[in-house]
Amino acid sequence: MDTLHLSRHISSQFNEEIEQIRNHVMAMGGLVEQQLHQALQAIANADSDKAQRVIDNDRQVNDWELKIDHECTRIIAKRQPAASDLRLVMTILKTIADLERIGDETRRIAKVALESFNTQQQDLLVNLDNLGRHVWQMLHDVLDAFARMDIEAALSVYKEDKRVDREYEAITRQLMTYMIEDPRSIPKVMNVLWSARSLERIGDRCKNLSEYIIYLVKGKVVRHSNESELERNARS
Amino acid sequence: MDTLHLSRHISSQFNEEIEQIRNHVMAMGGLVEQQLHQALQAIANADSDKAQRVIDNDRQVNDWELKIDHECTRIIAKRQPAASDLRLVMTILKTIADLERIGDETRRIAKVALESFNTQQQDLLVNLDNLGRHVWQMLHDVLDAFARMDIEAALSVYKEDKRVDREYEAITRQLMTYMIEDPRSIPKVMNVLWSARSLERIGDRCKNLSEYIIYLVKGKVVRHSNESELERNARS
């Protein structure tokens, strides 16, 4: 029996299947990115219909996660991938879990926006504008880094999260002064604060995604390490 | 070659290894439960040292996650488990990811508590008491359900999350009235609100854990399904 040929054959089938899964992850990522973009647009234009569509479409994000999860389990059972291939599949599983949670946060943002429109309390949502664009750019960049397995791009998303955190803290302080100056604004300010928090969490998850890319390319676990450790590992 | 014997042999080695992984998940769960308990005690007694210990010990939770993650990948690569065994390993991976995030939320709660003690603003933290105990009980019960693979216990945790959500909303409303009545209290009320949110998120994650148990026992994906669908699936 030509084992080498057989293994090459299996490996090429594995490659085809994993390529399809990777394409599905890109499609899921594209949908999540679009959802966030639409939610931010809904806020910018006080567009209730758009916010409602974002809420409705979250089901599609969930469906993608279940589908890709199933595909990954199937490829492991059927192809019994070796170390590095298995690492790829395991990392895709983590990636889609984070994408799904970004979808959840986006749905929360759309829900809060819709509530604000319905009660004519949308004026303060404009405070989310810069943070929203910043986080959306992070998501865009990390998906791009995933598509190209680009470790430098992943590192730069990883570092960007600190700037997002600072921006989030500045917004929080700003919004608290509104509340102190005009206590009647408290309920509507709270809504903006929750959405700012959701955006900040999306930034955290983009950072997770960037860690997975570094892990995939370098084969080193970088989760729970600090920035300088991570940078050293990524560039070594 | 005695394939049957061989497969029994492999399967028994798999069983031993998976049993060890399960024990590690229980140990990690026990640590996370203890962390939450200590954080709540730190709040009840305004105990800075205890809050600091919770923050420091989160590293141990992270180490457990990395260790078990590694063990799971290794058992898949080495033992190439079949469908139902693979399902178990995949579900353990999801379980430890949620446990790790419960650890993160607990660290956040301890951090906020420590800040409040340092600035003598701890008086409102007492509002977290009931919600904290409720969520801690959920975590305790779902870990118990995991140990015994008890589907009825998992279902009851799943349902408990709705009550936690309602309790969280009541606290939010209550705290907003404090802010409106006394705007100077806003910064310290905000801290309590963030911690309440963290507790509510821990409840969500306990609900995730209960879904995994139902999935493991019934072999049906119940994520993203509603309560009546889930109950039908769990009991069918």
Short mmCIF file of C-alpha atoms in Angstrom, two decimals:
data_model
loop_
_atom_site.label_atom_id
_atom_site.label_comp_id
_atom_site.label_asym_id
_atom_site.label_seq_id
_atom_site.Cartn_x
_atom_site.Cartn_y
_atom_site.Cartn_z
CA MET A 1 0.00 0.00 0.00
CA ASP A 2 1.39 3.40 -0.93
CA THR A 3 1.11 5.06 2.46
CA LEU A 4 2.77 8.22 1.30
CA HIS A 5 0.32 8.56 -1.56
CA LEU A 6 -2.57 7.69 0.74
CA SER A 7 -1.48 10.26 3.30
CA ARG A 8 -1.03 12.85 0.57
CA HIS A 9 -4.49 11.97 -0.67
CA ILE A 10 -6.01 12.30 2.80
CA SER A 11 -4.10 15.48 3.38
CA SER A 12 -5.35 17.02 0.13
CA GLN A 13 -8.94 16.11 1.01
CA PHE A 14 -8.35 17.61 4.43
CA ASN A 15 -6.99 20.73 2.77
CA GLU A 16 -10.04 21.07 0.57
CA GLU A 17 -12.39 20.64 3.49
CA ILE A 18 -10.48 22.96 5.78
CA GLU A 19 -10.36 25.55 3.00
CA GLN A 20 -14.14 25.40 2.83
CA ILE A 21 -14.40 25.82 6.60
CA ARG A 22 -12.04 28.80 6.43
CA ASN A 23 -14.26 30.31 3.75
CA HIS A 24 -17.25 29.83 6.02
CA VAL A 25 -15.42 31.57 8.87
CA MET A 26 -14.72 34.47 6.50
CA ALA A 27 -18.39 34.57 5.51
CA MET A 28 -19.44 34.54 9.16
CA GLY A 29 -16.88 37.26 9.94
CA GLY A 30 -18.15 39.33 7.02
CA LEU A 31 -21.70 39.04 8.32
CA VAL A 32 -20.69 40.04 11.86
CA GLU A 33 -18.73 43.00 10.52
CA GLN A 34 -21.72 44.05 8.45
CA GLN A 35 -24.01 43.70 11.46
CA LEU A 36 -21.81 46.03 13.51
CA HIS A 37 -21.60 48.48 10.62
CA GLN A 38 -25.39 48.49 10.24
CA ALA A 39 -25.91 48.94 13.98
CA LEU A 40 -23.61 51.98 13.97
CA GLN A 41 -25.37 53.38 10.90
CA ALA A 42 -28.74 52.84 12.56
CA ILE A 43 -27.46 54.92 15.50
CA ALA A 44 -26.02 57.66 13.26
CA ASN A 45 -29.29 58.02 11.30
CA ALA A 46 -31.76 57.15 14.08
CA ASP A 47 -32.98 54.41 11.74
CA SER A 48 -35.37 52.07 13.59
CA ASP A 49 -35.84 49.72 10.64
CA LYS A 50 -32.11 49.17 10.32
CA ALA A 51 -31.74 48.55 14.06
CA GLN A 52 -34.57 46.01 13.86
CA ARG A 53 -32.89 44.26 10.92
CA VAL A 54 -29.66 43.93 12.92
CA ILE A 55 -31.60 42.33 15.78
CA ASP A 56 -33.36 39.93 13.39
CA ASN A 57 -30.19 38.99 11.50
CA ASP A 58 -28.36 37.87 14.63
CA ARG A 59 -30.04 34.50 14.08
CA GLN A 60 -27.96 34.10 10.92
CA VAL A 61 -24.78 34.68 12.92
CA ASN A 62 -25.86 31.97 15.37
CA ASP A 63 -26.66 29.61 12.50
CA TRP A 64 -23.19 30.12 11.05
CA GLU A 65 -21.62 29.26 14.39
CA LEU A 66 -23.58 26.02 14.71
CA LYS A 67 -22.83 25.08 11.10
CA ILE A 68 -19.07 25.71 11.33
CA ASP A 69 -18.91 24.04 14.76
CA HIS A 70 -20.51 20.97 13.19
CA GLU A 71 -18.11 21.04 10.24
CA CYS A 72 -15.10 21.23 12.57
CA THR A 73 -16.25 18.30 14.70
CA ARG A 74 -16.94 16.31 11.54
CA ILE A 75 -13.52 16.99 10.02
CA ILE A 76 -11.80 15.92 13.26
CA ALA A 77 -13.80 12.68 13.45
CA LYS A 78 -13.42 11.88 9.74
CA ARG A 79 -9.91 13.07 8.92
CA GLN A 80 -8.23 12.66 12.31
CA PRO A 81 -5.91 15.58 11.58
CA ALA A 82 -2.37 15.59 12.97
CA ALA A 83 -0.95 18.17 15.37
CA SER A 84 -0.73 21.33 13.26
CA ASP A 85 -3.93 20.65 11.30
CA LEU A 86 -5.75 19.90 14.51
CA ARG A 87 -4.47 23.17 15.94
CA LEU A 88 -6.03 24.97 13.00
CA VAL A 89 -9.42 23.33 13.57
CA MET A 90 -9.34 23.99 17.32
CA THR A 91 -8.47 27.62 16.72
CA ILE A 92 -11.30 28.01 14.23
CA LEU A 93 -13.66 26.76 16.95
CA LYS A 94 -12.44 29.47 19.31
CA THR A 95 -12.63 32.08 16.54
CA ILE A 96 -16.28 31.39 15.75
CA ALA A 97 -17.18 31.41 19.45
CA ASP A 98 -15.77 34.95 19.72
CA LEU A 99 -17.44 36.04 16.47
CA GLU A 100 -20.75 34.79 17.79
CA ARG A 101 -20.29 36.80 20.99
CA ILE A 102 -19.42 39.91 18.95
CA GLY A 103 -22.73 39.28 17.19
CA ASP A 104 -24.49 39.17 20.58
CA GLU A 105 -22.95 42.46 21.69
CA THR A 106 -23.95 44.02 18.37
CA ARG A 107 -27.53 42.84 18.85
CA ARG A 108 -27.49 44.42 22.33
CA ILE A 109 -26.29 47.72 20.85
CA ALA A 110 -29.08 47.64 18.24
CA LYS A 111 -31.67 46.87 20.91
CA VAL A 112 -30.61 49.81 23.06
CA ALA A 113 -30.63 52.07 19.98
CA LEU A 114 -34.15 50.95 19.06
CA GLU A 115 -35.39 51.59 22.60
CA SER A 116 -33.80 55.05 22.52
CA PHE A 117 -35.48 55.90 19.19
CA ASN A 118 -38.84 54.71 20.49
CA THR A 119 -38.60 56.96 23.53
CA GLN A 120 -37.05 59.91 21.65
CA GLN A 121 -33.93 59.66 23.77
CA GLN A 122 -31.37 59.16 21.06
CA ASP A 123 -29.49 62.48 21.30
CA LEU A 124 -26.64 61.17 23.44
CA LEU A 125 -25.96 58.14 21.25
CA VAL A 126 -23.76 60.38 19.12
CA ASN A 127 -21.13 59.93 21.86
CA LEU A 128 -20.62 56.38 20.60
CA ASP A 129 -19.66 57.49 17.12
CA ASN A 130 -15.85 57.51 17.36
CA LEU A 131 -15.57 54.49 19.61
CA GLY A 132 -17.92 52.59 17.30
CA ARG A 133 -15.88 53.37 14.21
CA HIS A 134 -12.67 52.52 16.03
CA VAL A 135 -13.94 49.11 17.14
CA TRP A 136 -15.44 48.38 13.73
CA GLN A 137 -12.04 49.10 12.16
CA MET A 138 -10.42 46.70 14.63
CA LEU A 139 -12.89 43.99 13.64
CA HIS A 140 -12.30 44.68 9.96
CA ASP A 141 -8.52 44.55 10.41
CA VAL A 142 -8.49 41.35 12.45
CA LEU A 143 -10.67 39.55 9.91
CA ASP A 144 -8.29 40.74 7.23
CA ALA A 145 -5.34 39.46 9.27
CA PHE A 146 -7.14 36.11 9.61
CA ALA A 147 -7.69 35.87 5.85
CA ARG A 148 -4.01 36.53 5.16
CA MET A 149 -2.65 34.90 8.35
CA ASP A 150 -0.76 38.15 8.78
CA ILE A 151 0.97 38.20 12.13
CA GLU A 152 2.02 41.87 12.00
CA ALA A 153 -1.56 42.95 11.28
CA ALA A 154 -2.74 40.73 14.14
CA LEU A 155 -0.20 42.31 16.49
CA SER A 156 -1.34 45.79 15.56
CA VAL A 157 -4.99 44.88 16.34
CA TYR A 158 -3.81 43.42 19.63
CA LYS A 159 -2.19 46.73 20.56
CA GLU A 160 -5.13 48.78 19.34
CA ASP A 161 -7.27 47.36 22.14
CA LYS A 162 -5.46 49.51 24.69
CA ARG A 163 -6.43 52.65 22.77
CA VAL A 164 -10.03 51.44 22.61
CA ASP A 165 -9.99 50.90 26.38
CA ARG A 166 -8.75 54.45 26.97
CA GLU A 167 -11.36 55.86 24.61
CA TYR A 168 -14.03 53.89 26.44
CA GLU A 169 -12.87 55.25 29.81
CA ALA A 170 -12.94 58.81 28.48
CA ILE A 171 -16.52 58.34 27.24
CA THR A 172 -17.54 56.88 30.59
CA ARG A 173 -16.15 59.89 32.45
CA GLN A 174 -17.80 62.29 29.99
CA LEU A 175 -21.18 60.57 30.34
CA MET A 176 -20.96 60.61 34.12
CA THR A 177 -20.58 64.38 34.11
CA TYR A 178 -23.80 64.59 32.04
CA MET A 179 -25.58 62.58 34.68
CA ILE A 180 -24.24 64.68 37.52
CA GLU A 181 -25.20 67.92 35.75
CA ASP A 182 -28.67 66.75 34.80
CA PRO A 183 -30.00 63.83 36.85
CA ARG A 184 -33.07 63.58 34.60
CA SER A 185 -30.72 62.39 31.86
CA ILE A 186 -29.62 59.38 33.91
CA PRO A 187 -31.79 56.69 32.23
CA LYS A 188 -30.78 57.74 28.76
CA VAL A 189 -27.12 58.15 29.68
CA MET A 190 -27.18 54.65 31.15
CA ASN A 191 -28.29 53.29 27.79
CA VAL A 192 -25.36 54.96 26.09
CA LEU A 193 -23.03 53.62 28.78
CA TRP A 194 -24.22 50.04 28.23
CA SER A 195 -23.61 50.37 24.51
CA ALA A 196 -20.16 51.86 25.09
CA ARG A 197 -19.44 48.86 27.31
CA SER A 198 -20.60 46.51 24.52
CA LEU A 199 -18.26 48.22 22.08
CA GLU A 200 -15.39 47.91 24.52
CA ARG A 201 -16.15 44.20 24.86
CA ILE A 202 -16.13 43.81 21.09
CA GLY A 203 -12.65 45.33 21.17
CA ASP A 204 -11.62 42.69 23.75
CA ARG A 205 -12.90 39.95 21.48
CA CYS A 206 -11.03 41.36 18.48
CA LYS A 207 -7.95 41.16 20.67
CA ASN A 208 -8.77 37.47 21.35
CA LEU A 209 -9.08 36.89 17.59
CA SER A 210 -5.66 38.47 17.04
CA GLU A 211 -4.18 36.13 19.68
CA TYR A 212 -5.58 33.10 17.85
CA ILE A 213 -3.92 34.22 14.62
CA ILE A 214 -0.55 34.58 16.36
CA TYR A 215 -1.07 31.14 17.93
CA LEU A 216 -1.89 29.63 14.55
CA VAL A 217 1.09 31.09 12.78
CA LYS A 218 3.64 30.63 15.57
CA GLY A 219 2.22 27.57 17.31
CA LYS A 220 2.58 29.21 20.70
CA VAL A 221 -0.22 29.87 23.14
CA VAL A 222 -0.22 33.61 23.76
CA ARG A 223 -3.47 33.91 25.68
CA HIS A 224 -3.11 35.31 29.18
CA SER A 225 0.37 36.65 28.38
CA ASN A 226 1.20 40.34 28.57
CA GLU A 227 1.91 42.60 25.62
CA SER A 228 5.71 42.39 25.63
CA GLU A 229 5.68 38.57 26.02
CA LEU A 230 3.22 38.35 23.16
CA GLU A 231 5.23 40.61 20.90
CA ARG A 232 8.39 38.66 21.61
CA ASN A 233 6.65 35.38 20.83
CA ALA A 234 5.02 36.73 17.69
CA ARG A 235 8.26 38.05 16.27
CA SER A 236 10.57 35.22 17.38
CA MET B 1 -5.25 -8.97 15.19
CA ASP B 2 -7.88 -8.81 17.85
CA THR B 3 -9.46 -5.54 16.81
CA LEU B 4 -12.20 -5.79 19.37
CA HIS B 5 -9.69 -6.26 22.13
CA LEU B 6 -7.53 -3.47 20.74
CA SER B 7 -10.45 -1.11 20.51
CA ARG B 8 -11.52 -2.01 24.02
CA HIS B 9 -7.99 -1.36 25.15
CA ILE B 10 -7.84 2.04 23.41
CA SER B 11 -11.27 2.88 24.71
CA SER B 12 -10.28 2.05 28.28
CA GLN B 13 -7.17 4.22 27.99
CA PHE B 14 -9.35 6.96 26.56
CA ASN B 15 -11.72 6.52 29.47
CA GLU B 16 -8.96 6.85 31.99
CA GLU B 17 -7.59 9.97 30.34
CA ILE B 18 -10.98 11.56 29.89
CA GLU B 19 -11.79 10.80 33.52
CA GLN B 20 -8.68 12.70 34.50
CA ILE B 21 -9.68 15.64 32.31
CA ARG B 22 -13.14 15.60 33.85
CA ASN B 23 -11.53 15.71 37.29
CA HIS B 24 -9.49 18.69 36.21
CA VAL B 25 -12.63 20.46 34.99
CA MET B 26 -14.18 19.82 38.39
CA ALA B 27 -11.08 21.22 40.09
CA MET B 28 -11.17 24.30 37.86
CA GLY B 29 -14.90 24.69 38.53
CA GLY B 30 -14.29 24.35 42.26
CA LEU B 31 -11.65 27.07 42.12
CA VAL B 32 -13.92 29.42 40.14
CA GLU B 33 -16.77 28.80 42.58
CA GLN B 34 -14.43 29.53 45.49
CA GLN B 35 -13.21 32.71 43.78
CA LEU B 36 -16.78 33.98 43.43
CA HIS B 37 -17.54 33.04 47.02
CA GLN B 38 -14.45 34.90 48.26
CA ALA B 39 -15.27 37.97 46.17
CA LEU B 40 -18.76 38.09 47.67
CA GLN B 41 -17.35 37.63 51.16
CA ALA B 42 -14.82 40.40 50.53
CA ILE B 43 -17.75 42.66 49.66
CA ALA B 44 -19.82 41.61 52.68
CA ASN B 45 -16.94 42.27 55.09
CA ALA B 46 -15.21 45.14 53.24
CA ASP B 47 -12.12 42.92 53.26
CA SER B 48 -9.42 44.41 51.01
CA ASP B 49 -6.98 41.53 51.51
CA LYS B 50 -9.54 39.01 50.42
CA ALA B 51 -10.45 41.07 47.34
CA GLN B 52 -6.76 41.30 46.45
CA ARG B 53 -6.35 37.53 46.82
CA VAL B 54 -9.25 36.95 44.40
CA ILE B 55 -7.57 39.24 41.86
CA ASP B 56 -4.23 37.44 42.28
CA ASN B 57 -5.72 33.95 42.11
CA ASP B 58 -7.35 34.56 38.74
CA ARG B 59 -4.04 33.51 37.23
CA GLN B 60 -4.63 30.01 38.57
CA VAL B 61 -7.98 29.90 36.79
CA ASN B 62 -6.27 30.90 33.53
CA ASP B 63 -3.57 28.26 34.07
CA TRP B 64 -6.23 25.59 34.50
CA GLU B 65 -7.86 26.61 31.24
CA LEU B 66 -4.60 26.38 29.30
CA LYS B 67 -3.75 23.04 30.92
CA ILE B 68 -7.13 21.42 30.21
CA ASP B 69 -7.22 22.90 26.71
CA HIS B 70 -3.86 21.27 26.06
CA GLU B 71 -5.02 17.94 27.49
CA CYS B 72 -8.12 17.99 25.27
CA THR B 73 -6.14 18.68 22.10
CA ARG B 74 -3.69 15.97 23.06
CA ILE B 75 -6.38 13.35 23.68
CA ILE B 76 -7.97 14.11 20.31
CA ALA B 77 -4.64 13.83 18.47
CA LYS B 78 -3.54 10.71 20.33
CA ARG B 79 -6.74 8.76 20.82
CA GLN B 80 -8.71 9.95 17.78
CA PRO B 81 -11.98 9.55 19.67
CA ALA B 82 -15.15 8.54 17.84
CA ALA B 83 -18.32 10.60 17.60
CA SER B 84 -19.72 10.52 21.13
CA ASP B 85 -16.31 10.63 22.84
CA LEU B 86 -15.26 13.49 20.60
CA ARG B 87 -18.46 15.30 21.55
CA LEU B 88 -17.48 15.00 25.19
CA VAL B 89 -14.03 16.49 24.58
CA MET B 90 -15.42 19.33 22.46
CA THR B 91 -17.97 20.15 25.13
CA ILE B 92 -15.31 20.18 27.83
CA LEU B 93 -13.44 22.78 25.74
CA LYS B 94 -16.52 25.00 25.69
CA THR B 95 -17.10 24.42 29.40
CA ILE B 96 -13.62 25.58 30.42
CA ALA B 97 -13.87 28.64 28.15
CA ASP B 98 -17.02 29.70 30.03
CA LEU B 99 -15.47 28.90 33.41
CA GLU B 100 -12.49 31.07 32.51
CA ARG B 101 -14.79 33.95 31.62
CA ILE B 102 -16.68 33.52 34.90
CA GLY B 103 -13.26 33.86 36.53
CA ASP B 104 -12.68 37.11 34.61
CA GLU B 105 -16.01 38.56 35.72
CA THR B 106 -15.22 37.57 39.30
CA ARG B 107 -11.86 39.34 39.10
CA ARG B 108 -13.68 42.45 37.82
CA ILE B 109 -16.08 42.31 40.78
CA ALA B 110 -13.14 42.01 43.20
CA LYS B 111 -11.36 44.94 41.52
CA VAL B 112 -14.39 47.20 41.81
CA ALA B 113 -14.81 46.17 45.45
CA LEU B 114 -11.17 46.96 46.21
CA GLU B 115 -11.48 50.38 44.58
CA SER B 116 -14.62 51.07 46.59
CA PHE B 117 -12.90 50.12 49.87
CA ASN B 118 -9.92 52.31 49.04
CA THR B 119 -12.15 55.32 48.45
CA GLN B 120 -14.51 54.56 51.36
CA GLN B 121 -17.41 54.17 48.94
CA GLN B 122 -18.45 50.66 49.77
CA ASP B 123 -21.81 51.33 51.42
CA LEU B 124 -23.91 50.58 48.32
CA LEU B 125 -22.20 47.29 47.56
CA VAL B 126 -24.64 45.65 49.97
CA ASN B 127 -27.17 45.87 47.13
CA LEU B 128 -25.28 43.05 45.40
CA ASP B 129 -25.75 40.65 48.28
CA ASN B 130 -28.83 38.73 47.16
CA LEU B 131 -27.96 38.70 43.47
CA GLY B 132 -24.46 37.51 44.33
CA ARG B 133 -25.70 34.63 46.46
CA HIS B 134 -28.26 33.70 43.81
CA VAL B 135 -25.64 33.56 41.03
CA TRP B 136 -23.17 31.72 43.24
CA GLN B 137 -25.87 29.09 43.93
CA MET B 138 -26.45 28.76 40.16
CA LEU B 139 -22.73 28.17 39.62
CA HIS B 140 -22.63 25.64 42.45
CA ASP B 141 -25.67 23.80 41.07
CA VAL B 142 -24.46 23.69 37.48
CA LEU B 143 -21.07 22.30 38.52
CA ASP B 144 -22.92 19.71 40.55
CA ALA B 145 -25.07 18.89 37.51
CA PHE B 146 -21.88 18.53 35.46
CA ALA B 147 -20.33 16.13 37.99
CA ARG B 148 -23.43 13.94 37.96
CA MET B 149 -24.43 14.62 34.31
CA ASP B 150 -27.84 15.39 35.77
CA ILE B 151 -30.12 16.74 33.07
CA GLU B 152 -32.94 17.80 35.42
CA ALA B 153 -30.52 19.79 37.57
CA ALA B 154 -29.08 21.38 34.41
CA LEU B 155 -32.58 22.32 33.24
CA SER B 156 -33.35 23.95 36.55
CA VAL B 157 -30.17 26.09 36.35
CA TYR B 158 -31.13 27.00 32.81
CA LYS B 159 -34.49 28.28 34.04
CA GLU B 160 -32.98 30.05 37.04
CA ASP B 161 -31.22 32.48 34.71
CA LYS B 162 -34.52 34.24 33.98
CA ARG B 163 -35.00 34.93 37.68
CA VAL B 164 -31.43 36.25 37.90
CA ASP B 165 -32.15 38.56 34.95
CA ARG B 166 -35.26 39.93 36.67
CA GLU B 167 -33.36 40.45 39.92
CA TYR B 168 -30.61 42.25 38.04
CA GLU B 169 -33.15 44.55 36.37
CA ALA B 170 -34.73 45.35 39.73
CA ILE B 171 -31.32 46.27 41.17
CA THR B 172 -30.56 48.46 38.15
CA ARG B 173 -33.82 50.36 38.60
CA GLN B 174 -33.21 50.73 42.33
CA LEU B 175 -29.68 52.04 41.81
CA MET B 176 -30.86 54.52 39.18
CA THR B 177 -33.25 56.06 41.68
CA TYR B 178 -30.30 56.55 44.08
CA MET B 179 -28.43 58.40 41.34
CA ILE B 180 -31.42 60.58 40.53
CA GLU B 181 -32.00 61.43 44.20
CA ASP B 182 -28.36 62.16 44.92
CA PRO B 183 -26.22 62.92 41.86
CA ARG B 184 -23.07 62.96 44.01
CA SER B 185 -23.56 59.23 44.47
CA ILE B 186 -23.28 58.59 40.73
CA PRO B 187 -19.66 57.39 40.58
CA LYS B 188 -20.10 54.92 43.41
CA VAL B 189 -23.46 53.74 42.13
CA MET B 190 -21.86 53.13 38.73
CA ASN B 191 -19.36 50.79 40.37
CA VAL B 192 -22.16 48.79 41.92
CA LEU B 193 -23.95 48.70 38.56
CA TRP B 194 -20.88 47.30 36.79
CA SER B 195 -20.59 44.57 39.39
CA ALA B 196 -24.29 43.77 39.12
CA ARG B 197 -23.78 43.45 35.37
CA SER B 198 -20.83 41.10 35.96
CA LEU B 199 -23.01 38.93 38.19
CA GLU B 200 -25.73 38.87 35.57
CA ARG B 201 -23.16 37.76 32.98
CA ILE B 202 -21.99 34.99 35.28
CA GLY B 203 -25.61 33.84 35.35
CA ASP B 204 -25.62 33.80 31.53
CA ARG B 205 -22.51 31.66 31.51
CA CYS B 206 -23.99 29.24 34.04
CA LYS B 207 -26.88 28.94 31.61
CA ASN B 208 -24.37 28.12 28.84
CA LEU B 209 -22.84 25.44 31.07
CA SER B 210 -26.27 23.92 31.63
CA GLU B 211 -26.84 23.82 27.87
CA TYR B 212 -23.58 21.90 27.38
CA ILE B 213 -24.68 19.29 29.92
CA ILE B 214 -27.99 18.81 28.12
CA TYR B 215 -26.08 18.56 24.82
CA LEU B 216 -23.72 15.96 26.28
CA VAL B 217 -26.45 13.79 27.70
CA LYS B 218 -28.92 14.10 24.84
CA GLY B 219 -26.55 14.64 21.93
CA LYS B 220 -28.65 17.52 20.64
CA VAL B 221 -27.41 21.04 20.16
CA VAL B 222 -29.63 23.22 22.32
CA ARG B 223 -27.72 26.49 22.06
CA HIS B 224 -29.68 29.34 20.53
CA SER B 225 -32.97 27.51 21.12
CA ASN B 226 -35.71 28.93 23.31
CA GLU B 227 -36.76 27.57 26.67
CA SER B 228 -39.65 25.39 25.54
CA GLU B 229 -37.63 23.88 22.66
CA LEU B 230 -34.82 23.16 25.08
CA GLU B 231 -37.09 21.58 27.65
CA ARG B 232 -38.71 19.39 24.99
CA ASN B 233 -35.28 18.27 23.75
CA ALA B 234 -33.93 17.65 27.23
CA ARG B 235 -36.88 15.51 28.25
CA SER B 236 -37.44 13.67 24.95
#
